[in-house]
Coordinates of C-alpha atoms in Angstrom, one line a residue:
X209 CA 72.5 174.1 -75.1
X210 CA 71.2 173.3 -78.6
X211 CA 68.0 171.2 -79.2
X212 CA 68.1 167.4 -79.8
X213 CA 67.5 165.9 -82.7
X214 CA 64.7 164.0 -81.8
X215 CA 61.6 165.9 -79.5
X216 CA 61.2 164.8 -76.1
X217 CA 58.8 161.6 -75.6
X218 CA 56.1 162.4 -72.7
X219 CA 53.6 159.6 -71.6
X220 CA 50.6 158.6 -73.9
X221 CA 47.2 157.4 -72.3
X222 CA 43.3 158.3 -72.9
X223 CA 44.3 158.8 -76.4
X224 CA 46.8 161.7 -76.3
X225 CA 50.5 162.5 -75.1
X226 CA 50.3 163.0 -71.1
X227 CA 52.5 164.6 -69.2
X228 CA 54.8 162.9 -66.6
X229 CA 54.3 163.6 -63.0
X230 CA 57.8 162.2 -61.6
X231 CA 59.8 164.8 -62.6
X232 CA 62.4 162.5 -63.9
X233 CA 63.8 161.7 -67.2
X234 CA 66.3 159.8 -69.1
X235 CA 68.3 160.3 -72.4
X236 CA 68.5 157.8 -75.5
X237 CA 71.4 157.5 -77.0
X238 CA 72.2 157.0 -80.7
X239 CA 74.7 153.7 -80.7
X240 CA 76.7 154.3 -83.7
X241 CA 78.6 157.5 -82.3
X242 CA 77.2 158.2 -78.5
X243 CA 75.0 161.1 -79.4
X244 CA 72.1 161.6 -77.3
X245 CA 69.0 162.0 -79.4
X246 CA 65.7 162.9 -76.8
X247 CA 65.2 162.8 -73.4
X248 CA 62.2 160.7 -72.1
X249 CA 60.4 161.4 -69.4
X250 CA 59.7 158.7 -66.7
X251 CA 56.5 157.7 -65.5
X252 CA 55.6 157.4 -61.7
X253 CA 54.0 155.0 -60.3
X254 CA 50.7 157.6 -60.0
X255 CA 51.2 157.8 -64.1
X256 CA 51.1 153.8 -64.1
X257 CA 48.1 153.9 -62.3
X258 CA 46.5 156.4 -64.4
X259 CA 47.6 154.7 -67.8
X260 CA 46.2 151.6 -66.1
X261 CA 43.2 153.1 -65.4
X262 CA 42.6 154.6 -68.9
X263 CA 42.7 150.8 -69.9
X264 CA 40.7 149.9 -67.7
X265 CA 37.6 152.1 -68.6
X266 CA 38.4 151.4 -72.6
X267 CA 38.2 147.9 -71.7
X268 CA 34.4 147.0 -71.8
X269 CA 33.7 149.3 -74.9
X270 CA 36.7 147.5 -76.4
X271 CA 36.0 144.3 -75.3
X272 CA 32.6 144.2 -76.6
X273 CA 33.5 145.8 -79.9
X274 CA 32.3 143.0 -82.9
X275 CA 35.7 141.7 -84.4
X276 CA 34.9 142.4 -88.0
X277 CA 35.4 146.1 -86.7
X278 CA 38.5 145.7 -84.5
X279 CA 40.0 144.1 -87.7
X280 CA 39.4 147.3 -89.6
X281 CA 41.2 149.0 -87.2
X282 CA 43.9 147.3 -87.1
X283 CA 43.9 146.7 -91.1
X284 CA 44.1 150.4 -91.7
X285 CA 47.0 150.5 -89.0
X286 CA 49.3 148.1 -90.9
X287 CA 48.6 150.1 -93.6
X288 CA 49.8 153.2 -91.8
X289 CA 53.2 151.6 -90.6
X290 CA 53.5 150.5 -94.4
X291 CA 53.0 153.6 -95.6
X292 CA 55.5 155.4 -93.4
X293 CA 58.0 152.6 -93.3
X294 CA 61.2 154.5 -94.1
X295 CA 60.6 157.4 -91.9
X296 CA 59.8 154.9 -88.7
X297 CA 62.4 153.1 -89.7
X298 CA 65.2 155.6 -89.6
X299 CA 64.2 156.7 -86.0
X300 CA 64.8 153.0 -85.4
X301 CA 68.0 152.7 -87.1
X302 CA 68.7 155.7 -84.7
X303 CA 67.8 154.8 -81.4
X304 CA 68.9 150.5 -82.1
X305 CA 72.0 151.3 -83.9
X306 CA 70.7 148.8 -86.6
X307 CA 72.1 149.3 -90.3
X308 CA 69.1 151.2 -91.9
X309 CA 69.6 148.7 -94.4
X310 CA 67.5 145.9 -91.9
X311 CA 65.3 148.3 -90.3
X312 CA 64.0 149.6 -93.6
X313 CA 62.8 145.8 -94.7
X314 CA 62.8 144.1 -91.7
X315 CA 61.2 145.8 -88.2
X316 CA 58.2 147.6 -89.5
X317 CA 57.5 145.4 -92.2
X318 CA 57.8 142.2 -90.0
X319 CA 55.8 144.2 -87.6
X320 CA 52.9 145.4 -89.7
X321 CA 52.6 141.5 -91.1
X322 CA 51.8 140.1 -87.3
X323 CA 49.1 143.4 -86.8
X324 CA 47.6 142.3 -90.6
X325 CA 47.4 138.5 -89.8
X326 CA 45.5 139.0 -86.6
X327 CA 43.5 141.2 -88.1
X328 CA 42.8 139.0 -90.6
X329 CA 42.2 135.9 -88.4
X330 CA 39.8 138.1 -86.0
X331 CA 38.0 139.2 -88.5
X332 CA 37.3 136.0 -90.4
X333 CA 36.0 134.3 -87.2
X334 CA 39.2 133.2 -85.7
X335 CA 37.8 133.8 -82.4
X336 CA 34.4 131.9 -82.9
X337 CA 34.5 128.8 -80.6
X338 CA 33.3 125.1 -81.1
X339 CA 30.4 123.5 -81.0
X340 CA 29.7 119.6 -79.6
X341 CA 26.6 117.4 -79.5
X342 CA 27.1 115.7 -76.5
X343 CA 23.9 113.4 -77.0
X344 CA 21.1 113.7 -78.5
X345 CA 19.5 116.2 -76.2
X346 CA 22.9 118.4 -75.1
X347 CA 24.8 120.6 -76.5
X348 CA 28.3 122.3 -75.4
X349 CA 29.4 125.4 -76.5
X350 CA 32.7 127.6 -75.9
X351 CA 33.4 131.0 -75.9
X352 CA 37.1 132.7 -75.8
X353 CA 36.7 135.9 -73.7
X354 CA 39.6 138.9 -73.6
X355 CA 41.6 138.8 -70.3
X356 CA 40.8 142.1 -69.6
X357 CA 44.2 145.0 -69.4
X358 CA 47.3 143.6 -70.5
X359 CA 50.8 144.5 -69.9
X360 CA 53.4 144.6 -72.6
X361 CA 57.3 144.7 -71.7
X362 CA 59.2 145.7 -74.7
X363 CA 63.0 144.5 -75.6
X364 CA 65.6 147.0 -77.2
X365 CA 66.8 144.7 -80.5
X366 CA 63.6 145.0 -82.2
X367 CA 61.8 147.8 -80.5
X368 CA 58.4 148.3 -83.0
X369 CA 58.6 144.5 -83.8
X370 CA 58.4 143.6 -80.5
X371 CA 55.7 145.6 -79.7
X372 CA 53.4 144.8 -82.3
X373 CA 54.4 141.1 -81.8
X374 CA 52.8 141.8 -78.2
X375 CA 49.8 144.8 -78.9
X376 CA 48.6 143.2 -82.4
X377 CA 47.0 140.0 -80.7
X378 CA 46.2 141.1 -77.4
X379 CA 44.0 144.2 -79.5
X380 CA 43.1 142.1 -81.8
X381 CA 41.7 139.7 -79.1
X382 CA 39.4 142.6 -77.2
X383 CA 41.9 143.4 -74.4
X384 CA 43.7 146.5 -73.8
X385 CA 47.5 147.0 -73.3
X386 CA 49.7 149.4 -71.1
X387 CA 52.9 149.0 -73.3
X388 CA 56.6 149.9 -71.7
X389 CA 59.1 150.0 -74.2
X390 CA 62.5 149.2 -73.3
X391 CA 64.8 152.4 -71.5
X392 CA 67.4 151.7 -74.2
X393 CA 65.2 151.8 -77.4
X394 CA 62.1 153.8 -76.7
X395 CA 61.3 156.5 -79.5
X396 CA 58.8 154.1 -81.4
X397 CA 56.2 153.8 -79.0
X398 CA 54.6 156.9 -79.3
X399 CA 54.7 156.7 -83.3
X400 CA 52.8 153.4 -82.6
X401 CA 50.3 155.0 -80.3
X402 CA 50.2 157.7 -82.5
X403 CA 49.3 155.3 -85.8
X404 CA 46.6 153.5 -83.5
X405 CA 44.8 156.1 -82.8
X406 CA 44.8 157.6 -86.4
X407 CA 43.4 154.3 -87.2
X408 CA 40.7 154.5 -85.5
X409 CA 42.2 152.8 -82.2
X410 CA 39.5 154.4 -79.0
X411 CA 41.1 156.3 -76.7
X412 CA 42.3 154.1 -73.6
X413 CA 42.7 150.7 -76.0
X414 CA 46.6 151.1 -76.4
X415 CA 49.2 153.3 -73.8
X416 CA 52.7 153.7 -73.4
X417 CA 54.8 154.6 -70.4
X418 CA 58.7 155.0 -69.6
X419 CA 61.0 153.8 -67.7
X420 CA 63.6 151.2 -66.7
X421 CA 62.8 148.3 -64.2
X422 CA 61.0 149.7 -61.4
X423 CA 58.7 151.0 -64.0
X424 CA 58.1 147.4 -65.3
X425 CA 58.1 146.1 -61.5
X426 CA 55.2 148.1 -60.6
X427 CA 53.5 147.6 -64.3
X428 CA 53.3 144.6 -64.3
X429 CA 52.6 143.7 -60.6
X430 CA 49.6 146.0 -60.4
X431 CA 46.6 144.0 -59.3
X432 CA 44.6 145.6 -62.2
X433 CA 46.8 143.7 -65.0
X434 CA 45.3 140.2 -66.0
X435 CA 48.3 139.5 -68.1
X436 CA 52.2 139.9 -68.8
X437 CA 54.0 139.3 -72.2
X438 CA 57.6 140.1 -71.5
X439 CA 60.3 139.8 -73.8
X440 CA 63.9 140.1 -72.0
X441 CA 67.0 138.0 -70.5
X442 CA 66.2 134.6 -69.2
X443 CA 67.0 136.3 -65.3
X444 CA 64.5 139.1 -65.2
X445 CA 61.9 136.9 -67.1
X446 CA 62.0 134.6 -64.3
X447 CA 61.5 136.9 -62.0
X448 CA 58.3 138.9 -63.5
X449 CA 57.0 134.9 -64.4
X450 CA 57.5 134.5 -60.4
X451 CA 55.0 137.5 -59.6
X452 CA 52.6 137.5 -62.1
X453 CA 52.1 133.4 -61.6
X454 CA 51.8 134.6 -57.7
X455 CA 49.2 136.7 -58.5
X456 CA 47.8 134.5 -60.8
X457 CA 48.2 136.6 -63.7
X458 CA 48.8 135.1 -67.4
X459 CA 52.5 135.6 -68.5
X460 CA 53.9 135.1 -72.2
X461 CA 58.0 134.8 -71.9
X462 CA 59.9 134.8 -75.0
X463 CA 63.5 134.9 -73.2
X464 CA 67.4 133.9 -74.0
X465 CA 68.7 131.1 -75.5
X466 CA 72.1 129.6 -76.5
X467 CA 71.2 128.1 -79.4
X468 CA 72.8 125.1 -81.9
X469 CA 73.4 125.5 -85.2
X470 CA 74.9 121.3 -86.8
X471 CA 76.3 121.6 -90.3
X472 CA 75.6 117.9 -90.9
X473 CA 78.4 115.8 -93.3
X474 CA 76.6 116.2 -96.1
X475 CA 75.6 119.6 -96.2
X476 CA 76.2 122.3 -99.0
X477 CA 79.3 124.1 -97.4
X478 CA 78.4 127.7 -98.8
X479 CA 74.8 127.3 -97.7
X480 CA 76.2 125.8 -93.9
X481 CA 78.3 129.2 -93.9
X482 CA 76.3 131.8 -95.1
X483 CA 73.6 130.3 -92.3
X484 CA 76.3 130.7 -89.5
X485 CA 76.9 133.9 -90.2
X486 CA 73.5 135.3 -90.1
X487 CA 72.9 133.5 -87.4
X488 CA 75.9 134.9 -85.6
X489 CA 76.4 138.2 -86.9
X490 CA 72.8 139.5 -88.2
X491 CA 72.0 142.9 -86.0
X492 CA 75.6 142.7 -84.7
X493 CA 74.2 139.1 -82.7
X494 CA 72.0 140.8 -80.9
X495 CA 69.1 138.7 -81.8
X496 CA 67.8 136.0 -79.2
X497 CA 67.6 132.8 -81.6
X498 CA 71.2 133.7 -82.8
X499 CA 72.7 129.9 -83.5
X500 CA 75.9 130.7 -81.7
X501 CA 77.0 127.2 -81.2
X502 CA 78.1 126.2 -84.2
X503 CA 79.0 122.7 -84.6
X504 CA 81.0 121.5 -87.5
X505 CA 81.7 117.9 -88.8
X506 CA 86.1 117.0 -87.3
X507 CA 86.3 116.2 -91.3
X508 CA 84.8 119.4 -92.9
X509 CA 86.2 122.1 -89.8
X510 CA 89.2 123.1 -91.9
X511 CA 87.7 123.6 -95.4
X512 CA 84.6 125.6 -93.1
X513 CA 87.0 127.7 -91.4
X514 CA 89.1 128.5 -94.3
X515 CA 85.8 129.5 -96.6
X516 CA 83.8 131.3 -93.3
X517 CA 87.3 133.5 -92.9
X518 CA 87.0 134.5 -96.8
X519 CA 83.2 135.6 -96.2
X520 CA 83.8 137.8 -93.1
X521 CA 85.1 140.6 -95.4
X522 CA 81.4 140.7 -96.3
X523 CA 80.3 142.1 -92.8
X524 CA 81.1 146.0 -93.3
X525 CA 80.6 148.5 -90.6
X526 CA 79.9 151.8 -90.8
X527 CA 77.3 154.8 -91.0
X528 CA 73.8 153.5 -89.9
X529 CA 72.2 155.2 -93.3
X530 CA 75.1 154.2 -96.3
X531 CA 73.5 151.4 -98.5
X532 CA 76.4 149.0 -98.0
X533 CA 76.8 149.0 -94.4
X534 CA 75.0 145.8 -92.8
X535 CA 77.0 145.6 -89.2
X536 CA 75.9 148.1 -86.5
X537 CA 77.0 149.0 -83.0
X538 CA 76.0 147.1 -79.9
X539 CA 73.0 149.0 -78.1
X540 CA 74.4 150.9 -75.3
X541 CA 77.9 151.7 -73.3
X542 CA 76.6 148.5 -70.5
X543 CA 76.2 146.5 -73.5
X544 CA 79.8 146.7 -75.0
X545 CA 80.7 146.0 -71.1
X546 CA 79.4 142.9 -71.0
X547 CA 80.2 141.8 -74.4
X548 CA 83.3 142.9 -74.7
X549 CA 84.0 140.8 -71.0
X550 CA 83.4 137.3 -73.0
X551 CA 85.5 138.0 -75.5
X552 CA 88.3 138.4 -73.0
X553 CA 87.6 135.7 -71.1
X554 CA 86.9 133.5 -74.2
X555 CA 90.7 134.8 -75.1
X556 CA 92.1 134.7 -71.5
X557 CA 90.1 132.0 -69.5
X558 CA 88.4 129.9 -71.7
X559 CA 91.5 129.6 -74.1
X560 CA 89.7 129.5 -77.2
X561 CA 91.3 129.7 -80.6
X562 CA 90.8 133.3 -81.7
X563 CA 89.9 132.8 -85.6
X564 CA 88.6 135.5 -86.3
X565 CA 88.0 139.6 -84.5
X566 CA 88.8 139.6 -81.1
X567 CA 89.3 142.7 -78.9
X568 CA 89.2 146.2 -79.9
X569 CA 86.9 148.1 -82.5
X570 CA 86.6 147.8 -85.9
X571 CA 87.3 150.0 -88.5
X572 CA 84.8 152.7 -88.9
X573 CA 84.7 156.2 -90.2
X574 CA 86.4 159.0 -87.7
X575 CA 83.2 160.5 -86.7
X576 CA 81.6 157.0 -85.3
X577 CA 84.7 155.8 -82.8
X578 CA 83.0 157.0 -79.6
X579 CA 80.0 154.5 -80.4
X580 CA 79.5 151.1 -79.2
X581 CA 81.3 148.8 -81.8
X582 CA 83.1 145.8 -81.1
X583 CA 84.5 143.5 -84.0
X584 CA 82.4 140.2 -85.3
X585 CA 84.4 137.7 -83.3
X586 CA 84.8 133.9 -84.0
X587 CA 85.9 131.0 -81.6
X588 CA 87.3 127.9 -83.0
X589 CA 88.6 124.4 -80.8
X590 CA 85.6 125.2 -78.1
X591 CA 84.4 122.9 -75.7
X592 CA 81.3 122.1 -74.6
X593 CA 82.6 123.5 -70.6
X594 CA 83.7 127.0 -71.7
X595 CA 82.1 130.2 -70.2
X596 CA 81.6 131.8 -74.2
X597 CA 79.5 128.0 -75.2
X598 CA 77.5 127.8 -72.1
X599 CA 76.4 131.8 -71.6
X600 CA 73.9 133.8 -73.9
X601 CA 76.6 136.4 -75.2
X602 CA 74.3 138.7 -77.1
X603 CA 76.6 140.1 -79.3
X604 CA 78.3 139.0 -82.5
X605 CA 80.6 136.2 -81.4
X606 CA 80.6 132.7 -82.9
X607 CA 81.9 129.6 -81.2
X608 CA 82.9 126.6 -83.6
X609 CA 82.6 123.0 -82.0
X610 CA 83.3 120.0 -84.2
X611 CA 82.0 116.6 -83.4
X612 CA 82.5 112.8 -84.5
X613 CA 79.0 111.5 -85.0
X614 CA 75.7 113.3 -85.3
X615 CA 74.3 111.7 -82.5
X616 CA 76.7 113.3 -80.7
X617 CA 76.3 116.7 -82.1
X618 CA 72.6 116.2 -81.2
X619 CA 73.1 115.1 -77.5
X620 CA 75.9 117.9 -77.0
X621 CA 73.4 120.2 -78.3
X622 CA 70.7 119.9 -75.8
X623 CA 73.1 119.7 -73.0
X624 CA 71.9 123.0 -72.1
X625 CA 69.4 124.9 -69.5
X626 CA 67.7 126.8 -72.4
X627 CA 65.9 126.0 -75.5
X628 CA 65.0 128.4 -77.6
X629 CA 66.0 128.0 -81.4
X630 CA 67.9 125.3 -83.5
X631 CA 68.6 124.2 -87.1
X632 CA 70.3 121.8 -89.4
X633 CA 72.1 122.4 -92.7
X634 CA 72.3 119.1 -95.0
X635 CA 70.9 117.6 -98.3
X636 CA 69.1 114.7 -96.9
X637 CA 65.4 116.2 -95.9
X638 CA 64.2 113.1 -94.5
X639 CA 67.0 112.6 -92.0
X640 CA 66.5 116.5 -91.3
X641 CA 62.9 115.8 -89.9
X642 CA 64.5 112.8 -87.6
X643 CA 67.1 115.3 -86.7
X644 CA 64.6 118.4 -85.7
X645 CA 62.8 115.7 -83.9
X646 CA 65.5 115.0 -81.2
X647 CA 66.7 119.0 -80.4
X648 CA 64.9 120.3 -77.9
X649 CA 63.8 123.8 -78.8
X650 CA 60.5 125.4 -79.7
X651 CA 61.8 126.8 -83.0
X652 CA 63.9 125.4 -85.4
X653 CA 64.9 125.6 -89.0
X654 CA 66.1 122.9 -91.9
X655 CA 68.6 124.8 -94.2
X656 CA 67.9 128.3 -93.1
X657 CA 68.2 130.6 -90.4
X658 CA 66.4 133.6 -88.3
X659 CA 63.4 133.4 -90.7
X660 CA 59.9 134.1 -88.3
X661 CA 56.8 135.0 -90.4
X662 CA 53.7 136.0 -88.8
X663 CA 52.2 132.6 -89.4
X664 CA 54.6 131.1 -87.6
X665 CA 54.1 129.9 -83.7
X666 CA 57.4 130.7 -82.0
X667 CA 58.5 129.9 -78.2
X668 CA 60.8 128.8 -76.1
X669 CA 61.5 125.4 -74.4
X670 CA 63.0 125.0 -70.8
X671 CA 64.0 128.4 -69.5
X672 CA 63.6 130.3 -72.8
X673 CA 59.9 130.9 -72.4
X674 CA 56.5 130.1 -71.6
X675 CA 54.0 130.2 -74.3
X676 CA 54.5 131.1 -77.9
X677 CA 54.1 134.3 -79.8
X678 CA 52.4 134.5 -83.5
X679 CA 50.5 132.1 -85.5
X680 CA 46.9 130.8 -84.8
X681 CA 48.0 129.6 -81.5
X682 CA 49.4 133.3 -80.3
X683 CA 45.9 134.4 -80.2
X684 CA 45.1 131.8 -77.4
X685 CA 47.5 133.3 -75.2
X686 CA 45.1 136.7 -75.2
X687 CA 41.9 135.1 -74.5
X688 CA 39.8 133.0 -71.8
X689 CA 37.7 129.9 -71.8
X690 CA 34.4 129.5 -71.0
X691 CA 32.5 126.2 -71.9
X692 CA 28.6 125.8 -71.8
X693 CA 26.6 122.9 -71.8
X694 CA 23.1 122.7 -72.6
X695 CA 20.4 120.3 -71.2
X696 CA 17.5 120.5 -73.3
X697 CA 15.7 117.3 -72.2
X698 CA 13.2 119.0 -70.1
X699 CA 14.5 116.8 -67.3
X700 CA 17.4 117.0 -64.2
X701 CA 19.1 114.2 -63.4
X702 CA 19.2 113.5 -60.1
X703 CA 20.3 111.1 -57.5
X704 CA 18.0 112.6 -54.9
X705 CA 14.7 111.4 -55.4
X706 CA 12.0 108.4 -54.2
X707 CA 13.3 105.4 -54.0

């Protein structure tokens, strides 16, 4: 049997690649034509413990470690992920079946910004806390204290993303992190652990273990964790909210959504379409604030559909590394499954109109059939009731409703158990911010789409989240309160004395 491609990943704790004591392992497999590319090796749950406990004892050096110097550390790492973007990101584009053409500007660059700015904030005092006179003779003070070891649960569309989305603030903030990439995508998180430590990152502060669920179960259950940040499907996110809130633990959830997408009367019809189709079709759909409910004005539907079918020539599949391809596989075998079961029962049950892909595979060179593709799929004449409108697909299919009024449109669109993203396309920027007011979703866009800069707070409403991830407030969600006040009168006020 000849080597893999890629060399196997072991576990990675107290600063150095560990080896697994479970005697299990697992392949990853490179979407675009089925190849397997490493085998990982699992963790038990005596691994856990011992990743856990390396945390654990890096935890009070860490903790205690001035934040001028944790920003330097995490400064020079950014630097380090920049400087090897294209290698990083061609393992990516490997093991996510993403066009290389995204991961080279998108997943370690978008990454490397969030570990920058919260270096950056740390380091200029964003973790100093406020001062109040109370009266003349008191004072209160806060402090914001790490949680302590934190546990990071890792999603498969944007595997280094995701991660630094989750290890650059809780770091950042003093705590420590036991990080489990997802089964499906998990070659970048020992070139993460690896860049840490080169940085300068103590051993202990930052380590990775393997697995699928029962992995995660036992992670992040572990009476030792203070603190879960999972990113996943709205189902198991519920779940791992359940236990940690049990237990009393901290959770971040950034979960599902079904989100809307109104091209308002007015709005610029190329601008309305080229947003629907990155909202629909960007990373083959497989991006959680996808707008896959796209509602369209009764008057304008025709002229959309007839322009959106012209541009869909634009979405070209093919080998993960050509310059021109910018549609990838879906991310595993189960994955096609699934999506390929809501096209069919879009076609079969729901009765959609079919505009656009449908069943079947696209076109792709010889050598790529036996990977995961499935064709960029639109549904016209939806209703608000179908399976494909009310379920978080995942994948790149596009349903079209059209509407009478925009209050309407706006009603229709928050008819829905999730709330994660939602935009408007139109001309008229004042009604926009009326508009944005009334959809209820934690982020949302005016004439754009998918756009999430570090600086930028993002969470979900309803069940698409708890808490938010990035900007100033993302740091809160790694760090304690503890508020002081000062007598200084010389005096205690009592109740209990002579009368």
């Amino acid at each position: 049997m000849s080597a893999l491609p890629i060399a196997p990943r072991q576990l990675f704790y107290d600063g150095q690649v560990q080896s697994a004591s479970s005697g299990k392992t697992f392949q990853t497999v490179n979407p675009s034509n089925a190849t397997v590319l490493a085998e990982i090796h699992v963790a038990s749950h005596a691994d856990v413990d011992a990743a856990i406990a390396a945390a654990d004892r890096a935890f009070h050096s860490w903790s205690q470690t001035p934040p001028i110097i944790r920003a330097r550390i995490l400064q020079k790492a950014a630097a380090l992920l920049r400087e090897r973007n294209d290698e990083i990101a061609r393992v990516e584009a490997l093991d996510s079946g993403k066009a290389y053409t995204e991961t080279s500007t998108v997943d370690v660059v978008t990454g490397a910004d969030v570990l920058e700015y919260y270096a950056n904030l740390v380091g200029g005092g964003g973790l100093n806390g406020e001062t109040t006179q109370l009266r003349q003779d008191a004072w209160v003070f806060t402090k914001k204290a790490p949680l302590g070891v934190c546990a990071g649960i890792g999603a498969w569309n944007y595997p280094i993303q995701i991660a630094l989305w989750k290890s650059a603030p809780c770091l950042a903030a003093g705590n420590t992190m036991v990080y489990k990439p997802s089964e499906f995508t998990p070659l970048h998180a020992q070139t993460l652990a690896e860049v840490y430590r080169e940085a300068g990152l103590p051993a202990g502060v930052f380590n990775i273990v393997y697995g699928a669920g029962d992995v995660g179960a036992y992670l992040t259950s572990h009476p030792t964790i203070a603190k879960v940040s999972f990113t996943g499907q709205v189902s198991t996110g519920m779940k791992v909210a359940g236990s940690a809130a049990g237990n009393m633990k901290y959770v971040t959830m950034e979960l599902g959504g079904k989100s809307p997408l109104i091209v308002l009367p007015d709005a610029e019809l190329e601008n309305a379409i080229d947003g629907a189709m990155m909202a629909n079709f960007y990373s083959t759909g497989q991006v959680c604030t996808n707008g896959t409910r796209v509602f369209v004005p009764t008057s304008m539907k025709s002229a959309f559909e007839k322009r959106l079918l012209e541009k869909m020539q634009y979405i070209r599949p093919g080998h993960l590394f050509d310059e021109s391809t910018n549609f990838g596989p879906l991310s595993s075998a189960g994955h096609l499954e699934k999506v390929t079961a809501y096209i069919r029962h879009g076609i079969e049950t729901d009765k959609a109109t079919l505009l656009y892909g449908g069943l079947g595979k696209p076109q792709v060179p010889k050598e790529l059939e036996d990977g995961f593709w499935v064709r960029p799929t639109i549904f016209t004449d939806c209703t608000d009731s179908m399976k494909i409108v009310q379920e978080e697909i995942f994948g790149p299919v596009m349903s079209i409703l059209s509407y009478e009024t925009v209050e309407e449109a706006v009603k229709r669109a928050n008819t829905t158990e999730l709330g994660l993203a939602a935009g408007i396309f139109t001309k008229d920027l004042n009604g926009a911010h009326r508009i944005i007011d009334q959809l209820q979703a934690g982020i949302t866009w005016v004439n754009t789409w998918g756009e999430s800069p570090a600086e930028m707070a993002v969470g979900g409403w309803k069940k698409s989240g708890v808490g938010v991830e990035n900007g100033r407030r993302g740091i809160e969600a790694w760090v304690k309160n503890k508020s002081t006040l000062v007598e200084m009168s010389g005096e205690v006020a009592t109740v209990f004395a002579k009368l």
